mmCIF file of C-alpha atoms in Angstrom:
data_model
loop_
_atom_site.group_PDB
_atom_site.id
_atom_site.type_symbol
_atom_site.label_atom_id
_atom_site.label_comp_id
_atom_site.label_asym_id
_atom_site.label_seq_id
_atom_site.Cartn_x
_atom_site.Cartn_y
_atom_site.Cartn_z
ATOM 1 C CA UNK A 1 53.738 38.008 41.222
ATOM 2 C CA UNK A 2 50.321 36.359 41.624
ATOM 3 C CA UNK A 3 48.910 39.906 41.064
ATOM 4 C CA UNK A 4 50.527 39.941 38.146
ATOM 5 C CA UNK A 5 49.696 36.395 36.827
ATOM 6 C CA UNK A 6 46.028 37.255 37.351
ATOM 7 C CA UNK A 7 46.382 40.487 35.363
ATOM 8 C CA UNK A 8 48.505 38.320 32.583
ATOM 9 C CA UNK A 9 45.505 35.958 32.543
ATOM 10 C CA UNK A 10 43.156 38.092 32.087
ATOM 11 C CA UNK A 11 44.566 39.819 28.866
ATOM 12 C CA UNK A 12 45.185 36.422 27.321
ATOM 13 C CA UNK A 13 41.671 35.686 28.101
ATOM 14 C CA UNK A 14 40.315 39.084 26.708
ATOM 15 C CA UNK A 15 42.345 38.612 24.204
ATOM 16 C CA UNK A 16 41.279 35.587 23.045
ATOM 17 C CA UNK A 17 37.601 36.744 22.806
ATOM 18 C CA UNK A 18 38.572 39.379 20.865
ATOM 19 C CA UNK A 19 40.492 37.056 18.315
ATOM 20 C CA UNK A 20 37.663 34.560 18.557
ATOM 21 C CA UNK A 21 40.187 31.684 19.650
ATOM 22 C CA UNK A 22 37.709 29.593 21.715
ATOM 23 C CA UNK A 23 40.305 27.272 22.785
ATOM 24 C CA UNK A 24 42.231 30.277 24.164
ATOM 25 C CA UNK A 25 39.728 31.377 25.717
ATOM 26 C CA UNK A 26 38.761 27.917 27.144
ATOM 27 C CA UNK A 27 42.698 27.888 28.864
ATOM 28 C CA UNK A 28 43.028 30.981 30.177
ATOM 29 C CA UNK A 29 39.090 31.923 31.692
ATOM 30 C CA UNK A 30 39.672 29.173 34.326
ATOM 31 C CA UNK A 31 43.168 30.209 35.646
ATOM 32 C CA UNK A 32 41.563 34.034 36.696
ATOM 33 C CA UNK A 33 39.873 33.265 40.261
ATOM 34 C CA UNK A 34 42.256 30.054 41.292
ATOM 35 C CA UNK A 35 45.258 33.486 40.588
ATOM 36 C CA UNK A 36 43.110 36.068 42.234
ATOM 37 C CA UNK A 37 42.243 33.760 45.235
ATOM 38 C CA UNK A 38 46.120 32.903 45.931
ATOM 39 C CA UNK A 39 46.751 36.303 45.577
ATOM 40 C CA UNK A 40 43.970 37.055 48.255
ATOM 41 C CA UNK A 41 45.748 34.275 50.345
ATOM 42 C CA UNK A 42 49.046 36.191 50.793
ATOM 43 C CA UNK A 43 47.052 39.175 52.638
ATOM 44 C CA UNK A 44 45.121 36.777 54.913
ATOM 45 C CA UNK A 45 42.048 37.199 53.112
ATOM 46 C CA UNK A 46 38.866 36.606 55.428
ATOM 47 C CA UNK A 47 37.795 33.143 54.926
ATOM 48 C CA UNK A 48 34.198 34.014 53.048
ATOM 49 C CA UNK A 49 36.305 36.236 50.530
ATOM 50 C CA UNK A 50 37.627 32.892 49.551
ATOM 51 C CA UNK A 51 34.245 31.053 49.811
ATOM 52 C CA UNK A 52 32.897 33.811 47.107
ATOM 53 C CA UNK A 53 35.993 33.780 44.793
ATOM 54 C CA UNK A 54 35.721 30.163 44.990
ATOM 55 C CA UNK A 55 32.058 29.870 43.921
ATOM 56 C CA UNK A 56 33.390 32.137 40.907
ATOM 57 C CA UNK A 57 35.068 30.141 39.632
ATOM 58 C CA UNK A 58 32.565 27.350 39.696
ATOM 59 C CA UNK A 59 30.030 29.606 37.598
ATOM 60 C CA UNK A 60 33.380 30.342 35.101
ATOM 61 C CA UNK A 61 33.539 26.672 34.496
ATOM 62 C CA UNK A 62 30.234 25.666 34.522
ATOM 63 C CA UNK A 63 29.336 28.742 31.769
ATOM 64 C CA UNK A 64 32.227 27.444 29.490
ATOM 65 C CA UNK A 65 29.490 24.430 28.906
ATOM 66 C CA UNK A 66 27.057 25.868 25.814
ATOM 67 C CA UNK A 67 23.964 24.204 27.852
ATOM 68 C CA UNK A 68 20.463 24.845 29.684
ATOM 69 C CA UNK A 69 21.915 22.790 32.267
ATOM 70 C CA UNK A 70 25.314 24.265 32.364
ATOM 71 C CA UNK A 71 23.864 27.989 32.501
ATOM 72 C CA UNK A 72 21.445 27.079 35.767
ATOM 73 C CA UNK A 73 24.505 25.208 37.544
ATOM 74 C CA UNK A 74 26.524 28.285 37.227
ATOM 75 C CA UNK A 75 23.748 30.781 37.951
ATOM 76 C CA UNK A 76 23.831 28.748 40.852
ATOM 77 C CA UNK A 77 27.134 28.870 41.692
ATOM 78 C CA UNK A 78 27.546 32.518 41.303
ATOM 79 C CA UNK A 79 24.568 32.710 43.666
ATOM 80 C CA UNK A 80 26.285 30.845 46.240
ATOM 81 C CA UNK A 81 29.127 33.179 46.172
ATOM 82 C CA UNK A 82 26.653 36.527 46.289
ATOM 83 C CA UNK A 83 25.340 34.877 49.719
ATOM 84 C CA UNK A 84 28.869 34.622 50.741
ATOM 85 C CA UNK A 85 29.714 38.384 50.005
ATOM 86 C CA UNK A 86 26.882 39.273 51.238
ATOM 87 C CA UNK A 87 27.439 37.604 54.716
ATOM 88 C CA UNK A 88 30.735 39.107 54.486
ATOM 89 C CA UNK A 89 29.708 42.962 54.341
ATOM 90 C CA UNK A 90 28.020 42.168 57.726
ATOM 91 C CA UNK A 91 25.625 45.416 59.023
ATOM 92 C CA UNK A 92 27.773 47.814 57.985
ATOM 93 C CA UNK A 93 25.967 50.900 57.067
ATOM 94 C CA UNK A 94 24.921 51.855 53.379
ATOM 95 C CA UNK A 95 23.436 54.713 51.914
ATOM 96 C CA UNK A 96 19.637 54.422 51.764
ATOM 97 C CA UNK A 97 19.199 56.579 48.311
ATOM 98 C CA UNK A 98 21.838 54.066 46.790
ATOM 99 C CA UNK A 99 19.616 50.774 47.281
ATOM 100 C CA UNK A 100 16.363 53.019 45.734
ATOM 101 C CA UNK A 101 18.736 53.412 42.697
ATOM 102 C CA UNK A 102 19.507 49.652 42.825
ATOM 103 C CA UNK A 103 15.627 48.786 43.098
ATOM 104 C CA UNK A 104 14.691 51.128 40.323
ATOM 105 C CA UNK A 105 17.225 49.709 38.499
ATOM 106 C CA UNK A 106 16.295 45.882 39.307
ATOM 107 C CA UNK A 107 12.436 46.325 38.756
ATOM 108 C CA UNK A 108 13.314 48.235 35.126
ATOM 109 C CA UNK A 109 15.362 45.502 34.250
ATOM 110 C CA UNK A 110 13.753 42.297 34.698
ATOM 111 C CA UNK A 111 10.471 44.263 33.632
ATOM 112 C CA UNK A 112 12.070 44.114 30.699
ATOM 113 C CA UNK A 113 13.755 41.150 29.980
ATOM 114 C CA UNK A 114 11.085 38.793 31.299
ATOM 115 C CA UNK A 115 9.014 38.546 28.434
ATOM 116 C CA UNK A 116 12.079 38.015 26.108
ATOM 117 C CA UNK A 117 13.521 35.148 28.184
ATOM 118 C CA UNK A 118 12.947 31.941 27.710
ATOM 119 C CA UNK A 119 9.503 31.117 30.205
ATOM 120 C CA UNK A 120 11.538 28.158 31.936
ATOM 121 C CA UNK A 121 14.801 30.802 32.838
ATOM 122 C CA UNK A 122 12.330 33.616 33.791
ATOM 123 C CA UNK A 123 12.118 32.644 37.694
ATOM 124 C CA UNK A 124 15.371 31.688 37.889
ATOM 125 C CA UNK A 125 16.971 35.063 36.666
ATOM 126 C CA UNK A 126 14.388 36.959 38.589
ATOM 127 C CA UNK A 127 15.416 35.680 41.230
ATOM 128 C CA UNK A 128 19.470 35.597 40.820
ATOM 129 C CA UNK A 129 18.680 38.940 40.024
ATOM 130 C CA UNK A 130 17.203 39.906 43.287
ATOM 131 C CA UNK A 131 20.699 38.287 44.944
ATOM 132 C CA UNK A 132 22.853 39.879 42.779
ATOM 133 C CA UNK A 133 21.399 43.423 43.320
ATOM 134 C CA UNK A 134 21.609 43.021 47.118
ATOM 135 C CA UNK A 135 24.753 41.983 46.586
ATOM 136 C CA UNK A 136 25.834 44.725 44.368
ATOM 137 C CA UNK A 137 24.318 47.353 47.208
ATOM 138 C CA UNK A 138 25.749 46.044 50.050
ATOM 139 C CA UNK A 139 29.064 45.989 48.632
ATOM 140 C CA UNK A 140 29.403 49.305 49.001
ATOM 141 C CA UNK A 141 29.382 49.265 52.803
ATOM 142 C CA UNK A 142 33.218 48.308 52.405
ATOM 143 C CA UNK A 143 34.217 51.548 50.223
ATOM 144 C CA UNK A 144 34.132 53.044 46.845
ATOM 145 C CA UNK A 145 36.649 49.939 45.635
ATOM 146 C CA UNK A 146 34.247 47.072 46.587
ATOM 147 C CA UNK A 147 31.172 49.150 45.629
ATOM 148 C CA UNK A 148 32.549 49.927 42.071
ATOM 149 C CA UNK A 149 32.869 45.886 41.901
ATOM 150 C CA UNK A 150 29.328 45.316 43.207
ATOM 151 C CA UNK A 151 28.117 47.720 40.108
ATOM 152 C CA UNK A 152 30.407 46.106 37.465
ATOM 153 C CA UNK A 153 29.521 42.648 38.343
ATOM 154 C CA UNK A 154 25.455 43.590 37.965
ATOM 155 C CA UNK A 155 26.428 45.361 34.568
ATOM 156 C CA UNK A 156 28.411 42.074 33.573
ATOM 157 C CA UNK A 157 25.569 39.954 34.738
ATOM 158 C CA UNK A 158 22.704 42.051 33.202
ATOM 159 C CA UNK A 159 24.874 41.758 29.742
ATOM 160 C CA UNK A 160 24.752 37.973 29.918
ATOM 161 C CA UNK A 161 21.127 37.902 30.658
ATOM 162 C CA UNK A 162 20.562 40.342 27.138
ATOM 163 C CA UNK A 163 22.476 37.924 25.487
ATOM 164 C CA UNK A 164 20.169 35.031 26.888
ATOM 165 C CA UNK A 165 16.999 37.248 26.090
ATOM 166 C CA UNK A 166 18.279 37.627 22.297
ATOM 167 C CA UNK A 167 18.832 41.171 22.493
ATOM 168 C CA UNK A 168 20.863 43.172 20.592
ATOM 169 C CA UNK A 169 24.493 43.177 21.552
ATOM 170 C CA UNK A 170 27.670 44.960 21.421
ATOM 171 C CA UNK A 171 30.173 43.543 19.021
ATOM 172 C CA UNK A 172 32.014 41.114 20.590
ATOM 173 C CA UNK A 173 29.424 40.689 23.670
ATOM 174 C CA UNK A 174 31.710 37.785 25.877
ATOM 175 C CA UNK A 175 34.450 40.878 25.765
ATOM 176 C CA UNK A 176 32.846 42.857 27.789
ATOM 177 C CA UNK A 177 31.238 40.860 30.085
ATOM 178 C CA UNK A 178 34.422 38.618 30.433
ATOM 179 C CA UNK A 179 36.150 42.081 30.970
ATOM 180 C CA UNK A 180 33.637 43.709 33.475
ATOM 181 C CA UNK A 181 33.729 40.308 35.065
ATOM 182 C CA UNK A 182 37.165 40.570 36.072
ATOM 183 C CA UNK A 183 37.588 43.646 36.638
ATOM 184 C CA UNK A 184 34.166 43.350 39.213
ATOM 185 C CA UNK A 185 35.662 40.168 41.221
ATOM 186 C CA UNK A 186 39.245 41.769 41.283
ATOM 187 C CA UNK A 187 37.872 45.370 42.582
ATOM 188 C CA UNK A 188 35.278 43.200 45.322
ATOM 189 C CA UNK A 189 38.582 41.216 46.283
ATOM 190 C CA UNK A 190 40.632 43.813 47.098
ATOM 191 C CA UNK A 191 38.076 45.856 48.580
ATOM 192 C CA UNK A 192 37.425 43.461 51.265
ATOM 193 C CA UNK A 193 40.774 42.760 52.128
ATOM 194 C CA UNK A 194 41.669 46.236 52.454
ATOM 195 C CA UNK A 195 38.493 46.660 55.148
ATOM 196 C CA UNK A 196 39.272 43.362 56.395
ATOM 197 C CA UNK A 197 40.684 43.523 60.294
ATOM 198 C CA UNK A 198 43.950 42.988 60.540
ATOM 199 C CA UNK A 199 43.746 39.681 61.987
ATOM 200 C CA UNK A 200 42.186 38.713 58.759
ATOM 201 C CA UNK A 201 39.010 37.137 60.201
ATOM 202 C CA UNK A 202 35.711 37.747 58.397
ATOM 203 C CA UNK A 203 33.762 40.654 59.686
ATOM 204 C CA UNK A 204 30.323 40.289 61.053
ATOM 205 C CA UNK A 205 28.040 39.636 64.446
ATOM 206 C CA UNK A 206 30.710 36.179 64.500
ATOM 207 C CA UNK A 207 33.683 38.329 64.599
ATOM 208 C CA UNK A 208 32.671 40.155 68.099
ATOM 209 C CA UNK A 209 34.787 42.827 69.298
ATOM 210 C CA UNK A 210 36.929 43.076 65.884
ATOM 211 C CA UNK A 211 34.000 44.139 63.925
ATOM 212 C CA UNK A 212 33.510 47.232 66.159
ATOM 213 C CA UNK A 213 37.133 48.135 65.680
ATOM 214 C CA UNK A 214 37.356 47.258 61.904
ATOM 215 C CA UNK A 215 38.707 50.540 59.829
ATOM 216 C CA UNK A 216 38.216 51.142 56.124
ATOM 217 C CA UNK A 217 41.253 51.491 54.427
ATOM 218 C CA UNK A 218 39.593 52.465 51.027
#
């Protein structure tokens, strides 16, 4: 049922970008992690899944602000929640011609973009950047699920900071971020719950012996 409420949510809210109904929009975009996170709940989710989701939705509120300010607090807040998925793929193992990809595709990007955003938002993206692409790497150590979500969450990112860096955009740009978004946070969610150990603690050097035995269910 909560599965399902986050899944109704998230039409409404897609849906509302796509009609242009702000105030829709405005209701439903903060409803999508508090849904996703109870969902997480039910299947003993470790407790830095939550942390993450929970910074989410932070950054959703925060960007529903049309601000300088608003934009750095939830840049920030997203941040937050990349250091918490990040200390939640532990040392698993990754594939070492993946994170050249991700590096190519990090340097190309904020090559890019850095002389079309605005000079007081350059460090700041360069270096959310930099978190986000680890993060989006790493993810991957938990299975193709989570390391789909890793990718789609970059893509969604990297199609806010075009927007910020007045480039041209896809008709109706908050679409498809909002809908990459989701889809990124839902994919990273259940990814990690599925490789979680069954005891539902977080995996990592803290969790000893359990994150030797830990089995990927993706």
């Amino acid at each position: 049922m909560l599965l399902g409420a986050f899944a109704l949510a998230t039409a409404a809210d897609l849906g509302a970008l796509l009609a242009d109904w702000h105030l829709g929009h405005v209701l439903a975009k903060p409803l999508l992690m508090p849904l996703l996170i109870a969902h997480v709940l039910t299947l003993r989710a470790p407790r830095l899944l939550v942390a993450a989701l929970l910074c989410g939705w932070g950054g959703d509120l925060a960007l529903l602000f049309d601000a300088d300010a608003a934009f750095l607090v939830g840049m920030g807040s997203f941040a937050a929640g990349h250091v918490c998925y990040l200390v939640l793929f532990g040392r698993r193992g990754t594939h070492p011609a993946l994170g050249g990809a991700y590096a190519v595709a990090l340097l190309g990007t904020v090559g890019l973009l850095w002389g079309d955003l605005p000079a007081d938002l350059r460090i700041p993206v360069a270096c959310y950047s930099l978190l986000l692409t680890a993060m989006a790497y790493r993810s991957s150590a938990l299975g193709l699920r989570a390391g789909l979500g890793g990718a789609l969450f970059l893509l969604s990112d990297t199609l806010i900071a075009t927007g910020v860096a007045q480039w041209p955009q896809l008709p109706r740009p908050d679409f498809w971020i909002m809908a990459t978004y989701a889809a990124a946070q839902y994919l990273l969610a259940t990814g990690a719950v599925a490789a979680a150990p069954a005891s539902g603690q977080a995996y990592g050097p803290a969790s000893g012996q359990a994150y030797g035995r830990t089995v990927l269910q993706d």
